[in-house]
Short mmCIF file of N, CA, C and O in Angstrom, two decimals:
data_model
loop_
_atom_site.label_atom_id
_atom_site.label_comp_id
_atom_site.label_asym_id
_atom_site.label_seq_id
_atom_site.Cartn_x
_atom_site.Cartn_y
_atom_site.Cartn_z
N UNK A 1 0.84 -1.18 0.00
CA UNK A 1 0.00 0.00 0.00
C UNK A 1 0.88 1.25 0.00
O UNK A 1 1.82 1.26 0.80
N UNK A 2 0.67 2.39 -0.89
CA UNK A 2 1.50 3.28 -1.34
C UNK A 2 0.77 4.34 -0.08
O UNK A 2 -0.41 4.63 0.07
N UNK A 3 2.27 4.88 0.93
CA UNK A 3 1.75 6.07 1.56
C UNK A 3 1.47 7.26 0.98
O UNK A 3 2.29 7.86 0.29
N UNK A 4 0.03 7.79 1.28
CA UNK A 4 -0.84 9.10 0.40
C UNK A 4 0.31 10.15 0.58
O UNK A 4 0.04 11.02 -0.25
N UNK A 5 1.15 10.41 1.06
CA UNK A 5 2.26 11.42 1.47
C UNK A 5 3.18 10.97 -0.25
O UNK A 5 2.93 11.74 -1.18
N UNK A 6 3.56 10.51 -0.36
CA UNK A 6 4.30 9.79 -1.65
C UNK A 6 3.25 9.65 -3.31
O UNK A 6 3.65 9.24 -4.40
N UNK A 7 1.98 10.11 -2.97
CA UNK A 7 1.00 9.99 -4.21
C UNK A 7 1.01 11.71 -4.67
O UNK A 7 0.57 12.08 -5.76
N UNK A 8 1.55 12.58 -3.72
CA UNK A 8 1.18 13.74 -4.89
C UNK A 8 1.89 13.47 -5.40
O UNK A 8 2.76 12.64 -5.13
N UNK A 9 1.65 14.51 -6.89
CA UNK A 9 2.43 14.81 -8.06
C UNK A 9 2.68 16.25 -7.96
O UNK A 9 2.12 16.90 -7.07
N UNK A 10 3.58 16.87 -8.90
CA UNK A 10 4.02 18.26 -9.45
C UNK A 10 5.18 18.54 -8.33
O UNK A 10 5.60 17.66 -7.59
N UNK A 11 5.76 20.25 -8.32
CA UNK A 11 6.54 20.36 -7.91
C UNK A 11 6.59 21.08 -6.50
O UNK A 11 7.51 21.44 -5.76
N UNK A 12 5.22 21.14 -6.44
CA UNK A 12 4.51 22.19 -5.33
C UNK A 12 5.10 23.99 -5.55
O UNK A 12 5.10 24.87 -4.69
N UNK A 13 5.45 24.07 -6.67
CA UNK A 13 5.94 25.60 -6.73
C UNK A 13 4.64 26.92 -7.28
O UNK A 13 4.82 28.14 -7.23
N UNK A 14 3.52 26.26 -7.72
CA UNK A 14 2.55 27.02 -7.81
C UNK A 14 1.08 26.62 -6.40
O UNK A 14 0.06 25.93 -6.43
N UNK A 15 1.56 27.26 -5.63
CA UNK A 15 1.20 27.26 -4.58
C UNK A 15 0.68 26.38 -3.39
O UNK A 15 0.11 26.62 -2.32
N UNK A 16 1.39 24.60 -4.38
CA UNK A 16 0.74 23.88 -3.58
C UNK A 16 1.37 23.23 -2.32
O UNK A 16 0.97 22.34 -1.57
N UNK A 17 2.50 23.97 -2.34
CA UNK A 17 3.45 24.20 -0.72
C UNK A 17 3.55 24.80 0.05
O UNK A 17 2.40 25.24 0.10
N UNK A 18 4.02 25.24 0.76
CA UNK A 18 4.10 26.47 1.95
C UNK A 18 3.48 27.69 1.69
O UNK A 18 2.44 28.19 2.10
N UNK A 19 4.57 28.13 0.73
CA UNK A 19 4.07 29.50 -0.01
C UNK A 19 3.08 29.46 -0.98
O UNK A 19 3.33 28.56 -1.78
N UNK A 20 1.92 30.15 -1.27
CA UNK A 20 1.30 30.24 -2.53
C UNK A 20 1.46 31.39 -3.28
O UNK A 20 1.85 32.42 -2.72
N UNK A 21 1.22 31.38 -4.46
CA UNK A 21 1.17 32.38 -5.34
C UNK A 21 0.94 33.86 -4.54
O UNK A 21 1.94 34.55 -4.32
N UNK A 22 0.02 34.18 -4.24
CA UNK A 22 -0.56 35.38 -3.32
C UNK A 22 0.48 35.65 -2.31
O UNK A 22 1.13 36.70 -2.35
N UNK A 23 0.68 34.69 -1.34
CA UNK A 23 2.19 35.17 -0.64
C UNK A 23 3.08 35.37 -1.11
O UNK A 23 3.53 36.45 -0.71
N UNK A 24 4.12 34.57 -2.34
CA UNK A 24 5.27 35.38 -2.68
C UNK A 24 4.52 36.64 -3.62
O UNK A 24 5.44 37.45 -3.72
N UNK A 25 3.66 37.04 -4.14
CA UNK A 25 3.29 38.48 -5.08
C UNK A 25 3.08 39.31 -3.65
O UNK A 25 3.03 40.54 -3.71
N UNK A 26 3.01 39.00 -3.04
CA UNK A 26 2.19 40.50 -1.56
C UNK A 26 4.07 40.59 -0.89
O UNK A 26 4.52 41.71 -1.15
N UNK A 27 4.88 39.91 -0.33
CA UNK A 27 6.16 39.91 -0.31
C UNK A 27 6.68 40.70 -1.16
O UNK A 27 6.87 41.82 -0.69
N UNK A 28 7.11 40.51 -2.75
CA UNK A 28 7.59 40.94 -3.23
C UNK A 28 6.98 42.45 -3.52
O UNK A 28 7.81 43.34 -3.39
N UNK A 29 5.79 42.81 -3.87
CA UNK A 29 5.50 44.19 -3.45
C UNK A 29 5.75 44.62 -2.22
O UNK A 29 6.41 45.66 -2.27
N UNK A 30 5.47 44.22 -0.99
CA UNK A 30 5.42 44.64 -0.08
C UNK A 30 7.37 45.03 0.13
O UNK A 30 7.66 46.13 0.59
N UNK A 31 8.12 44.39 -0.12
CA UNK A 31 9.73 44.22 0.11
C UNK A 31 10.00 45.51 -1.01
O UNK A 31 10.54 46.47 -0.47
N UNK A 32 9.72 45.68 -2.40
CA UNK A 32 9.57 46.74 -3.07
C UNK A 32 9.26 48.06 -2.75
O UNK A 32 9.65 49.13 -3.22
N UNK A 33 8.56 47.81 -1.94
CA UNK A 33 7.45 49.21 -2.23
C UNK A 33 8.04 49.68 -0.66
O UNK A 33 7.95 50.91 -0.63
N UNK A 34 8.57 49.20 0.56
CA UNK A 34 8.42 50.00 1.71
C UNK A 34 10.12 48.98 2.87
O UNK A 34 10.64 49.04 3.98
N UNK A 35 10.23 48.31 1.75
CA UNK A 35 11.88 47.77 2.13
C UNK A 35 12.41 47.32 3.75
O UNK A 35 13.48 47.41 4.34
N UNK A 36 10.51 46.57 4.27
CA UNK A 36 10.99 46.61 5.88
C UNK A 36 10.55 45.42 5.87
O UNK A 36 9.71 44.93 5.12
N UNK A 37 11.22 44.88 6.87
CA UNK A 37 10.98 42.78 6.86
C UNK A 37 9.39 42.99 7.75
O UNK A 37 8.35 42.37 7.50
N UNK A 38 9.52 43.68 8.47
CA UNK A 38 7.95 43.36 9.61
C UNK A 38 6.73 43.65 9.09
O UNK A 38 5.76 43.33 9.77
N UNK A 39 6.51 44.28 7.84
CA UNK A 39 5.65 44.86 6.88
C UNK A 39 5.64 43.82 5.91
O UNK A 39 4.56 43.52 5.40
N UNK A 40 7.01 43.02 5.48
CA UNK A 40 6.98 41.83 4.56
C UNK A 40 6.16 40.88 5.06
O UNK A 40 5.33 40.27 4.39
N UNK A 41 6.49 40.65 6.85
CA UNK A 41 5.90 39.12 7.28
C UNK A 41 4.40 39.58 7.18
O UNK A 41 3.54 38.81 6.75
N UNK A 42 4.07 40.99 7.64
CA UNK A 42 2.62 40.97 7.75
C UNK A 42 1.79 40.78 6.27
O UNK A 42 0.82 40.09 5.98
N UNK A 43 2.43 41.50 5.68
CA UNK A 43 2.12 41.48 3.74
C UNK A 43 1.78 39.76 3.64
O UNK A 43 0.70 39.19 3.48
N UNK A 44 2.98 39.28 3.78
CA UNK A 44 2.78 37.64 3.41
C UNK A 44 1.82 37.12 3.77
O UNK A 44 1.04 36.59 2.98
N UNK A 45 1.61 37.16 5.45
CA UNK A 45 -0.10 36.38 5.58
C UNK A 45 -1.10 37.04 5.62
O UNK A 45 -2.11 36.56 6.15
N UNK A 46 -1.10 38.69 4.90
CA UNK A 46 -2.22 38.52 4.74
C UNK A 46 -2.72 38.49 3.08
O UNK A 46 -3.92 38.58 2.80
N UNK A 47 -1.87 38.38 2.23
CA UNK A 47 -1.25 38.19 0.58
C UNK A 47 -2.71 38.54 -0.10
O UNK A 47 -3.10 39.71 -0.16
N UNK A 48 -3.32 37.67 -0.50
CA UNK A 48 -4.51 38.27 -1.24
C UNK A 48 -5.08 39.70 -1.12
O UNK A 48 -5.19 40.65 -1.89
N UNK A 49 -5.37 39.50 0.05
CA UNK A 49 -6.43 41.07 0.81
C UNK A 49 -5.11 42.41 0.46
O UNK A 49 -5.32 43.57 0.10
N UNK A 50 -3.92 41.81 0.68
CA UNK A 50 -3.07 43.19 0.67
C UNK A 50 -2.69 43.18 -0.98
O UNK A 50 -2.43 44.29 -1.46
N UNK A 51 -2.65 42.23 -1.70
CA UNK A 51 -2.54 42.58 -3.00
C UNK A 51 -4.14 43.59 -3.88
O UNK A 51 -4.12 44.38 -4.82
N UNK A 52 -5.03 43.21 -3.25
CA UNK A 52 -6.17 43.75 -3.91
C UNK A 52 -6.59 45.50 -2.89
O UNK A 52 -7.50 46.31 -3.09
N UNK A 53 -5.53 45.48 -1.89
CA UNK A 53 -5.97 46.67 -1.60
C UNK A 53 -4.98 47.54 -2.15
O UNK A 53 -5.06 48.77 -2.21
N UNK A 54 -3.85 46.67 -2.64
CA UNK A 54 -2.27 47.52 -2.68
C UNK A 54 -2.91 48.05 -4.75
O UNK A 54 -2.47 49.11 -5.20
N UNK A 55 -3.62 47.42 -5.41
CA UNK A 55 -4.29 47.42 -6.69
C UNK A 55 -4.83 48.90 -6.87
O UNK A 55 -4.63 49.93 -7.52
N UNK A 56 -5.72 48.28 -5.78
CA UNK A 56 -6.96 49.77 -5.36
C UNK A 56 -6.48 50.64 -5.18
O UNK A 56 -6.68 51.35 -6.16
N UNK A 57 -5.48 51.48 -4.01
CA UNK A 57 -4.75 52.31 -3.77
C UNK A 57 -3.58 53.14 -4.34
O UNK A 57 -3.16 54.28 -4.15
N UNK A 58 -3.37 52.46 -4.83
CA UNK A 58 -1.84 52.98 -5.74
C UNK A 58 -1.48 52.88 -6.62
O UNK A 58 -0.39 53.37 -6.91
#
């Protein structure tokens, strides 16, 4: 019997690992735009919501 841990496939680099898509794009603006790590970590979890407000705003 094959352990389910050993059945995914791909490379997990489009978001199906740690990071997703939305976290590294809110990072990398966020690291761009205001160059402070404590603004990065917060950017990162909150990635979607701060990419669509960072859209709206600026």
């Amino acid at each position: 019997m094959a352990s389910p841990l050993k059945t995914r496939k791909g490379c997990g680099c489009l978001g199906i690992g740690s990071f997703g898509v939305g976290t590294i794009i809110a990072i990398v603006i966020s690291w761009t735009t205001w160059h402070n790590v404590l603004w990065t970590i917060v950017h990162g979890f909150l990635s979607w919501a701060f990419i669509i407000w960072y859209v709206i705003f600026h």
